[in-house]
Amino acid sequence: MAETAAELARTRPRPVPLTWLGVVPFMLFALMFLIVPATLLMIGAFQDPQGNFTLQNIANLNQPTIIKAYRTSIAISAASAFGGALIGFGIAYAVALGHVPRWIRPTMMTFSGVASNFAGVPLAFAFMATLGRTGLVTALLTSIFGINIYRYGFNLLSFGGLTLTYLYFQIPLMILIMTPAIDGLKREWREASAILGASTWQYWRMVAFPILWPSLLGAFLLLFANAFGAIATAYALTGSSLNIITILLFAQIRGDVLHDPNLGYALALGMILITGLSNGAYIWLRSRSERWMR
Amino acid sequence: MSFLTLESLTKTFGNQTTIHGIDLAVERGEFVSFLGPSGCGKTTTLRMIAGFETPTSGTIKIDGKDVTDLRPNQRNIGMVFQAYALFPNMTIADNIAFGLKVARKSSAEIAARVKEMLELIKLPHIGDRYPYQLSGGQQQRVALARALAIKPKILLLDEPLSALDAKIRISLREEIRAVQRALGITTIYVTHDQEEALSMSDRICVMNDGRIEQLGTPFEIYNYPKTRFVASFVGTLNILNGQVLDSTSGRLSIDDQEIVTARELGGASAGDTLSLALRPEALSIGHANGGSNNLSGTIDEVHFLGSVVRIRVRFKDNVVSLDTFNRPHSAPPERGQPVTVNFTREDILVLDRPAI
Amino acid sequence: MKRPVIGPWITIILGTLYFLVPLIATFEFSLRMKRGVYSFEAYRVVFGDPNFQASFTYSAVIAIAAILVGVLIVVPTAYIVQLKLPRLRPLVEFITLLPLVIPAIVLVFGYLRMYNSSSWLPLTNSVRGTDFLLTCAYVTLALPYMYRAVDTGLRAIDIRTLTEAAQSLGSSWPRILFQVILPNVRVAVLSGAFLTFAIVIGEFTMASLLNRPAFGPYLQLIGANRAYEPAALAIIAFIITWACMGLIQLFGGGRQRAARR
């Protein structure tokens, strides 16, 4: 038996080197355009212009403009992720469990697929045409209800305006993530809890919500990272008037506004840390909920 | 008075009536199976008892109380689902405790009851595990424990074994019946598996097309099927056409050979054609059986199945299959060989009796 | 158990309004270029603008190049990982998720550091070099979507049997990959391609920081200087996105139906 196996091993051409060769382009590409560039930035964050190790760049992050930029970015990302998660969950729930006609669901999913990818510069244009000073909704509100939202302190080029704009892709993204998760709630769980004496509220509190919780929190984190790294919409909407971290970094790359290239690397490192943490938590939570759902 | 009664229960979905007026009375402590093919209405009926479906008309009474309009969570019923339906986010102990927690029982009482239930299903050490760590059979036992923990008035089981493999199915079948007997709980068991229904039930309610075809003990259902559907759905069956020669003495003719039945021919008169049925195990070759009916024919086909040899015999138009045991020392009969098929007067089932 | 259906309806209607109102407003706004009448003047101006044509063509070419490079990198890798090297799966999946973790602006910042004029590989020195860099940047952006699409597609067919059948007929490895496997995951590759196109066509950050005359920077420039054309461009961009998603649905839906059968 052992002999024949050994014989087989000798006669059969060994495919291992060839298969490894097949993944070389991918690995090379990943190294050149993902891993090395990101690593270089992270290294740069700990170097002075002469290339010596320093923690000064990290320390230099502690200045009002940068702190405020991080804060605003985190606030907008959290607000749009929270709003998107809440509203998106509501719509996903309505579509999946709301006893609405069957055609609504595929329509909503297709639309969500489009809207979640409709971001960047054109999205900014759309919201300017809608809620800008001469936008249609602004004009309609003024002429029909006599409410000039700009007089009440609304400004599209602000925290609230940008959050509202981000919701346009955050909500659909949430719908795309949560509808399958809600589908994963088996009808039998609801029935089993009902027959055991639980009310609808108790079912949601004790069964459905705990089951959905990892997906919900995970989706929130994904939405957060999604908004945190975004720049095009904000830039097209506000130019550089809004101080968020991506716009600050953009300006730094363009013209070294911080007058210190290595500080820029530290800025980028901070961003990687924040999105990395929230994405990491997302992946972890997802694997947890998948284990249950098996 | 019966413990569970269904009175002219009907259910209509859209313009399609799926349950056509079901009447049923189940005694306290009784184990009743709903047996029928898929789509016969057995699950719908069960779901109406549970309260998941609202009957279009009719009433459901449990222990003398009309529960027709009560919601599922007010009925105090235990239910076991086909796909286990354990809550995946809770441990086994929490699953079993769920109904008690919802009912706001004290934690000491809950702990004691959970322990008792785990011992009842003979899995005393799995309280801390999660459902995904258990096998299908274990999950279904936990589901049973969870359903029973709330001390329900009635236990409903919706095809609880059909997701499991054959071996576990048989052992769990016995276990469910043992637990049911020990607790003396009134039980409705939905299945499409006749063997399950026959082996477990006190009474079987054979359903077809939203109606009860026959209600009776397993013995009655198998040996005295009242309709052609029951006869063919429960067990295997040879169906023959026979002409009535004399309805009072029960003389019949099958392919011009005369036989006599001990069964009621109802209102049939001489010359009528009847459907007759014979179970394969009631037939024997030769006269060994000692029955008074003999039909001669030729062997059409011989299937050697191991311990059993299935032989098909043709008379003229009618064909029957019968089983003989394999005997190592004598060769099985051959095709074309003339044989006599023997059976008793009682073994003939008369199907489709004309209405009286 | 009947429950009131009014709540879900309100949610869905409000959500739909939130999606539709900006589109309607933008469309209405795009028609207002001529004083007092609705006209397609803004669209005429946009389509007539040589910069529009040039930048759109440029971005489309880069997008197609990125799709080709992406397919060439992803398909063999996904195939080999699934068939021969399953132990590489966690690593490969981690890598394909990285572009979601590292924001695009950070990535391009890294490229500028790594491939600048004084580096070992000064891609940014030449126009062609920068075009190549932008293509690779877009491949990176689309990597998570492309990989997931192809991986799912490969799972749906029995690649082992297909491969062994082809081998028994004496096919060589490249032949198996390009004549047997690729046609069978065509649908998956196509949906990855359309998604890539939708993501890349109006991309702003990378193109702008690499100083290439792409559609994204053009959009931004128009937005900063004109009134009605941006609205027309937003509608055009929306239609492009919709077309890409619609094509994915079309192909993907057909496959799902076939699979169910």
PDB file of N, CA, C and O in Angstrom, chain A residues 145-196:
ATOM      1  N   PHE A 145     -45.440  76.366   2.164  1.00  0.00           N
ATOM      2  CA  PHE A 145     -45.647  76.459   3.609  1.00  0.00           C
ATOM      3  C   PHE A 145     -45.098  77.761   4.190  1.00  0.00           C
ATOM      4  O   PHE A 145     -45.265  78.040   5.368  1.00  0.00           O
ATOM      5  N   GLY A 146     -44.428  78.548   3.357  1.00  0.00           N
ATOM      6  CA  GLY A 146     -43.840  79.791   3.867  1.00  0.00           C
ATOM      7  C   GLY A 146     -42.696  79.549   4.839  1.00  0.00           C
ATOM      8  O   GLY A 146     -42.389  80.380   5.675  1.00  0.00           O
ATOM      9  N   ILE A 147     -42.088  78.365   4.736  1.00  0.00           N
ATOM     10  CA  ILE A 147     -40.973  78.081   5.641  1.00  0.00           C
ATOM     11  C   ILE A 147     -39.673  78.156   4.856  1.00  0.00           C
ATOM     12  O   ILE A 147     -39.437  77.331   3.968  1.00  0.00           O
ATOM     13  N   ASN A 148     -38.855  79.096   5.160  1.00  0.00           N
ATOM     14  CA  ASN A 148     -37.530  79.134   4.549  1.00  0.00           C
ATOM     15  C   ASN A 148     -36.569  78.432   5.492  1.00  0.00           C
ATOM     16  O   ASN A 148     -36.197  78.970   6.537  1.00  0.00           O
ATOM     17  N   ILE A 149     -36.214  77.180   5.114  1.00  0.00           N
ATOM     18  CA  ILE A 149     -35.422  76.386   6.052  1.00  0.00           C
ATOM     19  C   ILE A 149     -34.064  77.030   6.321  1.00  0.00           C
ATOM     20  O   ILE A 149     -33.479  76.829   7.368  1.00  0.00           O
ATOM     21  N   TYR A 150     -33.584  77.812   5.385  1.00  0.00           N
ATOM     22  CA  TYR A 150     -32.275  78.450   5.606  1.00  0.00           C
ATOM     23  C   TYR A 150     -32.371  79.534   6.666  1.00  0.00           C
ATOM     24  O   TYR A 150     -31.411  79.830   7.363  1.00  0.00           O
ATOM     25  N   ARG A 151     -33.592  80.124   6.781  1.00  0.00           N
ATOM     26  CA  ARG A 151     -33.759  81.118   7.832  1.00  0.00           C
ATOM     27  C   ARG A 151     -33.797  80.459   9.206  1.00  0.00           C
ATOM     28  O   ARG A 151     -33.518  81.068  10.214  1.00  0.00           O
ATOM     29  N   TYR A 152     -34.171  79.179   9.219  1.00  0.00           N
ATOM     30  CA  TYR A 152     -34.213  78.468  10.500  1.00  0.00           C
ATOM     31  C   TYR A 152     -32.876  77.808  10.831  1.00  0.00           C
ATOM     32  O   TYR A 152     -32.797  76.914  11.664  1.00  0.00           O
ATOM     33  N   GLY A 153     -31.850  78.217  10.113  1.00  0.00           N
ATOM     34  CA  GLY A 153     -30.523  77.734  10.485  1.00  0.00           C
ATOM     35  C   GLY A 153     -30.072  76.498   9.741  1.00  0.00           C
ATOM     36  O   GLY A 153     -29.001  75.970   9.997  1.00  0.00           O
ATOM     37  N   PHE A 154     -30.898  75.978   8.798  1.00  0.00           N
ATOM     38  CA  PHE A 154     -30.442  74.834   8.029  1.00  0.00           C
ATOM     39  C   PHE A 154     -29.377  75.268   7.039  1.00  0.00           C
ATOM     40  O   PHE A 154     -29.465  76.335   6.446  1.00  0.00           O
ATOM     41  N   ASN A 155     -28.389  74.446   6.874  1.00  0.00           N
ATOM     42  CA  ASN A 155     -27.395  74.718   5.850  1.00  0.00           C
ATOM     43  C   ASN A 155     -26.900  73.392   5.307  1.00  0.00           C
ATOM     44  O   ASN A 155     -26.429  72.545   6.053  1.00  0.00           O
ATOM     45  N   LEU A 156     -27.053  73.225   3.982  1.00  0.00           N
ATOM     46  CA  LEU A 156     -26.631  71.968   3.376  1.00  0.00           C
ATOM     47  C   LEU A 156     -25.122  71.759   3.544  1.00  0.00           C
ATOM     48  O   LEU A 156     -24.647  70.647   3.649  1.00  0.00           O
ATOM     49  N   LEU A 157     -24.397  72.884   3.585  1.00  0.00           N
ATOM     50  CA  LEU A 157     -22.937  72.793   3.658  1.00  0.00           C
ATOM     51  C   LEU A 157     -22.481  72.730   5.112  1.00  0.00           C
ATOM     52  O   LEU A 157     -21.557  73.417   5.518  1.00  0.00           O
ATOM     53  N   SER A 158     -23.158  71.919   5.899  1.00  0.00           N
ATOM     54  CA  SER A 158     -22.819  71.859   7.307  1.00  0.00           C
ATOM     55  C   SER A 158     -22.876  70.417   7.769  1.00  0.00           C
ATOM     56  O   SER A 158     -23.134  69.503   6.988  1.00  0.00           O
ATOM     57  N   PHE A 159     -22.666  70.252   9.057  1.00  0.00           N
ATOM     58  CA  PHE A 159     -22.747  68.937   9.672  1.00  0.00           C
ATOM     59  C   PHE A 159     -24.071  68.244   9.322  1.00  0.00           C
ATOM     60  O   PHE A 159     -24.098  67.132   8.793  1.00  0.00           O
ATOM     61  N   GLY A 160     -25.186  68.935   9.614  1.00  0.00           N
ATOM     62  CA  GLY A 160     -26.512  68.351   9.386  1.00  0.00           C
ATOM     63  C   GLY A 160     -26.740  68.056   7.915  1.00  0.00           C
ATOM     64  O   GLY A 160     -27.251  66.993   7.548  1.00  0.00           O
ATOM     65  N   GLY A 161     -26.362  69.007   7.068  1.00  0.00           N
ATOM     66  CA  GLY A 161     -26.580  68.838   5.637  1.00  0.00           C
ATOM     67  C   GLY A 161     -25.800  67.661   5.085  1.00  0.00           C
ATOM     68  O   GLY A 161     -26.318  66.856   4.308  1.00  0.00           O
ATOM     69  N   LEU A 162     -24.554  67.544   5.523  1.00  0.00           N
ATOM     70  CA  LEU A 162     -23.715  66.454   5.016  1.00  0.00           C
ATOM     71  C   LEU A 162     -24.240  65.109   5.519  1.00  0.00           C
ATOM     72  O   LEU A 162     -24.280  64.129   4.767  1.00  0.00           O
ATOM     73  N   THR A 163     -24.683  65.088   6.781  1.00  0.00           N
ATOM     74  CA  THR A 163     -25.255  63.847   7.322  1.00  0.00           C
ATOM     75  C   THR A 163     -26.467  63.418   6.506  1.00  0.00           C
ATOM     76  O   THR A 163     -26.616  62.258   6.122  1.00  0.00           O
ATOM     77  N   LEU A 164     -27.331  64.403   6.237  1.00  0.00           N
ATOM     78  CA  LEU A 164     -28.535  64.133   5.454  1.00  0.00           C
ATOM     79  C   LEU A 164     -28.167  63.568   4.065  1.00  0.00           C
ATOM     80  O   LEU A 164     -28.809  62.653   3.561  1.00  0.00           O
ATOM     81  N   THR A 165     -27.121  64.140   3.485  1.00  0.00           N
ATOM     82  CA  THR A 165     -26.681  63.696   2.165  1.00  0.00           C
ATOM     83  C   THR A 165     -26.117  62.277   2.225  1.00  0.00           C
ATOM     84  O   THR A 165     -26.432  61.437   1.392  1.00  0.00           O
ATOM     85  N   TYR A 166     -25.288  62.028   3.238  1.00  0.00           N
ATOM     86  CA  TYR A 166     -24.702  60.684   3.388  1.00  0.00           C
ATOM     87  C   TYR A 166     -25.779  59.620   3.560  1.00  0.00           C
ATOM     88  O   TYR A 166     -25.600  58.484   3.156  1.00  0.00           O
ATOM     89  N   LEU A 167     -26.895  60.011   4.212  1.00  0.00           N
ATOM     90  CA  LEU A 167     -27.961  59.033   4.439  1.00  0.00           C
ATOM     91  C   LEU A 167     -28.442  58.441   3.121  1.00  0.00           C
ATOM     92  O   LEU A 167     -28.951  57.326   3.081  1.00  0.00           O
ATOM     93  N   TYR A 168     -28.251  59.203   2.043  1.00  0.00           N
ATOM     94  CA  TYR A 168     -28.746  58.734   0.747  1.00  0.00           C
ATOM     95  C   TYR A 168     -28.072  57.435   0.320  1.00  0.00           C
ATOM     96  O   TYR A 168     -28.670  56.619  -0.364  1.00  0.00           O
ATOM     97  N   PHE A 169     -26.816  57.240   0.708  1.00  0.00           N
ATOM     98  CA  PHE A 169     -26.227  55.919   0.403  1.00  0.00           C
ATOM     99  C   PHE A 169     -26.150  55.017   1.635  1.00  0.00           C
ATOM    100  O   PHE A 169     -26.034  53.805   1.506  1.00  0.00           O
ATOM    101  N   GLN A 170     -26.234  55.598   2.826  1.00  0.00           N
ATOM    102  CA  GLN A 170     -26.170  54.771   4.035  1.00  0.00           C
ATOM    103  C   GLN A 170     -27.431  53.930   4.223  1.00  0.00           C
ATOM    104  O   GLN A 170     -27.355  52.757   4.565  1.00  0.00           O
ATOM    105  N   ILE A 171     -28.596  54.554   4.035  1.00  0.00           N
ATOM    106  CA  ILE A 171     -29.851  53.810   4.232  1.00  0.00           C
ATOM    107  C   ILE A 171     -29.932  52.606   3.284  1.00  0.00           C
ATOM    108  O   ILE A 171     -30.176  51.486   3.730  1.00  0.00           O
ATOM    109  N   PRO A 172     -29.707  52.820   1.976  1.00  0.00           N
ATOM    110  CA  PRO A 172     -29.777  51.649   1.076  1.00  0.00           C
ATOM    111  C   PRO A 172     -28.762  50.569   1.424  1.00  0.00           C
ATOM    112  O   PRO A 172     -29.061  49.387   1.332  1.00  0.00           O
ATOM    113  N   LEU A 173     -27.577  50.984   1.858  1.00  0.00           N
ATOM    114  CA  LEU A 173     -26.572  49.997   2.228  1.00  0.00           C
ATOM    115  C   LEU A 173     -27.084  49.162   3.398  1.00  0.00           C
ATOM    116  O   LEU A 173     -26.952  47.936   3.429  1.00  0.00           O
ATOM    117  N   MET A 174     -27.703  49.841   4.353  1.00  0.00           N
ATOM    118  CA  MET A 174     -28.276  49.137   5.507  1.00  0.00           C
ATOM    119  C   MET A 174     -29.368  48.173   5.045  1.00  0.00           C
ATOM    120  O   MET A 174     -29.449  47.035   5.529  1.00  0.00           O
ATOM    121  N   ILE A 175     -30.193  48.616   4.121  1.00  0.00           N
ATOM    122  CA  ILE A 175     -31.270  47.741   3.622  1.00  0.00           C
ATOM    123  C   ILE A 175     -30.662  46.481   2.995  1.00  0.00           C
ATOM    124  O   ILE A 175     -31.103  45.369   3.242  1.00  0.00           O
ATOM    125  N   LEU A 176     -29.599  46.690   2.199  1.00  0.00           N
ATOM    126  CA  LEU A 176     -28.967  45.553   1.531  1.00  0.00           C
ATOM    127  C   LEU A 176     -28.374  44.571   2.543  1.00  0.00           C
ATOM    128  O   LEU A 176     -28.405  43.360   2.338  1.00  0.00           O
ATOM    129  N   ILE A 177     -27.831  45.105   3.633  1.00  0.00           N
ATOM    130  CA  ILE A 177     -27.209  44.206   4.611  1.00  0.00           C
ATOM    131  C   ILE A 177     -28.263  43.530   5.490  1.00  0.00           C
ATOM    132  O   ILE A 177     -28.172  42.347   5.791  1.00  0.00           O
ATOM    133  N   MET A 178     -29.283  44.289   5.907  1.00  0.00           N
ATOM    134  CA  MET A 178     -30.182  43.771   6.941  1.00  0.00           C
ATOM    135  C   MET A 178     -31.313  42.898   6.402  1.00  0.00           C
ATOM    136  O   MET A 178     -31.818  42.052   7.126  1.00  0.00           O
ATOM    137  N   THR A 179     -31.731  43.115   5.149  1.00  0.00           N
ATOM    138  CA  THR A 179     -32.865  42.312   4.674  1.00  0.00           C
ATOM    139  C   THR A 179     -32.553  40.811   4.739  1.00  0.00           C
ATOM    140  O   THR A 179     -33.369  40.047   5.255  1.00  0.00           O
ATOM    141  N   PRO A 180     -31.376  40.364   4.268  1.00  0.00           N
ATOM    142  CA  PRO A 180     -31.099  38.931   4.430  1.00  0.00           C
ATOM    143  C   PRO A 180     -31.032  38.507   5.893  1.00  0.00           C
ATOM    144  O   PRO A 180     -31.446  37.399   6.228  1.00  0.00           O
ATOM    145  N   ALA A 181     -30.512  39.395   6.745  1.00  0.00           N
ATOM    146  CA  ALA A 181     -30.424  39.033   8.161  1.00  0.00           C
ATOM    147  C   ALA A 181     -31.810  38.857   8.762  1.00  0.00           C
ATOM    148  O   ALA A 181     -32.053  37.928   9.536  1.00  0.00           O
ATOM    149  N   ILE A 182     -32.740  39.749   8.399  1.00  0.00           N
ATOM    150  CA  ILE A 182     -34.106  39.621   8.924  1.00  0.00           C
ATOM    151  C   ILE A 182     -34.773  38.380   8.346  1.00  0.00           C
ATOM    152  O   ILE A 182     -35.510  37.681   9.027  1.00  0.00           O
ATOM    153  N   ASP A 183     -34.461  38.082   7.078  1.00  0.00           N
ATOM    154  CA  ASP A 183     -34.976  36.843   6.489  1.00  0.00           C
ATOM    155  C   ASP A 183     -34.526  35.626   7.279  1.00  0.00           C
ATOM    156  O   ASP A 183     -35.202  34.609   7.311  1.00  0.00           O
ATOM    157  N   GLY A 184     -33.334  35.758   7.882  1.00  0.00           N
ATOM    158  CA  GLY A 184     -32.790  34.637   8.647  1.00  0.00           C
ATOM    159  C   GLY A 184     -33.570  34.335   9.912  1.00  0.00           C
ATOM    160  O   GLY A 184     -33.378  33.290  10.520  1.00  0.00           O
ATOM    161  N   LEU A 185     -34.441  35.257  10.331  1.00  0.00           N
ATOM    162  CA  LEU A 185     -35.299  34.978  11.489  1.00  0.00           C
ATOM    163  C   LEU A 185     -36.339  33.961  11.049  1.00  0.00           C
ATOM    164  O   LEU A 185     -37.159  34.246  10.191  1.00  0.00           O
ATOM    165  N   LYS A 186     -36.288  32.780  11.638  1.00  0.00           N
ATOM    166  CA  LYS A 186     -37.217  31.746  11.175  1.00  0.00           C
ATOM    167  C   LYS A 186     -38.604  31.998  11.733  1.00  0.00           C
ATOM    168  O   LYS A 186     -38.752  32.428  12.869  1.00  0.00           O
ATOM    169  N   ARG A 187     -39.609  31.692  10.916  1.00  0.00           N
ATOM    170  CA  ARG A 187     -40.987  31.852  11.357  1.00  0.00           C
ATOM    171  C   ARG A 187     -41.237  31.008  12.607  1.00  0.00           C
ATOM    172  O   ARG A 187     -41.958  31.408  13.509  1.00  0.00           O
ATOM    173  N   GLU A 188     -40.585  29.837  12.668  1.00  0.00           N
ATOM    174  CA  GLU A 188     -40.808  28.947  13.804  1.00  0.00           C
ATOM    175  C   GLU A 188     -40.368  29.580  15.122  1.00  0.00           C
ATOM    176  O   GLU A 188     -40.923  29.266  16.162  1.00  0.00           O
ATOM    177  N   TRP A 189     -39.351  30.447  15.088  1.00  0.00           N
ATOM    178  CA  TRP A 189     -38.907  31.080  16.335  1.00  0.00           C
ATOM    179  C   TRP A 189     -40.015  31.960  16.897  1.00  0.00           C
ATOM    180  O   TRP A 189     -40.301  31.944  18.081  1.00  0.00           O
ATOM    181  N   ARG A 190     -40.635  32.706  15.996  1.00  0.00           N
ATOM    182  CA  ARG A 190     -41.729  33.578  16.421  1.00  0.00           C
ATOM    183  C   ARG A 190     -42.885  32.722  16.961  1.00  0.00           C
ATOM    184  O   ARG A 190     -43.443  33.000  18.021  1.00  0.00           O
ATOM    185  N   GLU A 191     -43.168  31.640  16.226  1.00  0.00           N
ATOM    186  CA  GLU A 191     -44.287  30.787  16.642  1.00  0.00           C
ATOM    187  C   GLU A 191     -43.972  30.055  17.933  1.00  0.00           C
ATOM    188  O   GLU A 191     -44.830  29.932  18.812  1.00  0.00           O
ATOM    189  N   ALA A 192     -42.736  29.566  18.038  1.00  0.00           N
ATOM    190  CA  ALA A 192     -42.363  28.853  19.256  1.00  0.00           C
ATOM    191  C   ALA A 192     -42.469  29.787  20.456  1.00  0.00           C
ATOM    192  O   ALA A 192     -42.971  29.401  21.510  1.00  0.00           O
ATOM    193  N   SER A 193     -42.018  31.037  20.294  1.00  0.00           N
ATOM    194  CA  SER A 193     -42.079  31.955  21.427  1.00  0.00           C
ATOM    195  C   SER A 193     -43.528  32.301  21.752  1.00  0.00           C
ATOM    196  O   SER A 193     -43.900  32.419  22.917  1.00  0.00           O
ATOM    197  N   ALA A 194     -44.368  32.418  20.722  1.00  0.00           N
ATOM    198  CA  ALA A 194     -45.775  32.727  20.976  1.00  0.00           C
ATOM    199  C   ALA A 194     -46.465  31.584  21.714  1.00  0.00           C
ATOM    200  O   ALA A 194     -47.181  31.799  22.691  1.00  0.00           O
ATOM    201  N   ILE A 195     -46.202  30.353  21.275  1.00  0.00           N
ATOM    202  CA  ILE A 195     -46.896  29.219  21.872  1.00  0.00           C
ATOM    203  C   ILE A 195     -46.399  28.986  23.301  1.00  0.00           C
ATOM    204  O   ILE A 195     -47.107  28.418  24.123  1.00  0.00           O
ATOM    205  N   LEU A 196     -45.174  29.472  23.583  1.00  0.00           N
ATOM    206  CA  LEU A 196     -44.657  29.361  24.952  1.00  0.00           C
ATOM    207  C   LEU A 196     -45.159  30.502  25.828  1.00  0.00           C
ATOM    208  O   LEU A 196     -44.748  30.635  26.972  1.00  0.00           O
TER     209      LEU A 196
END
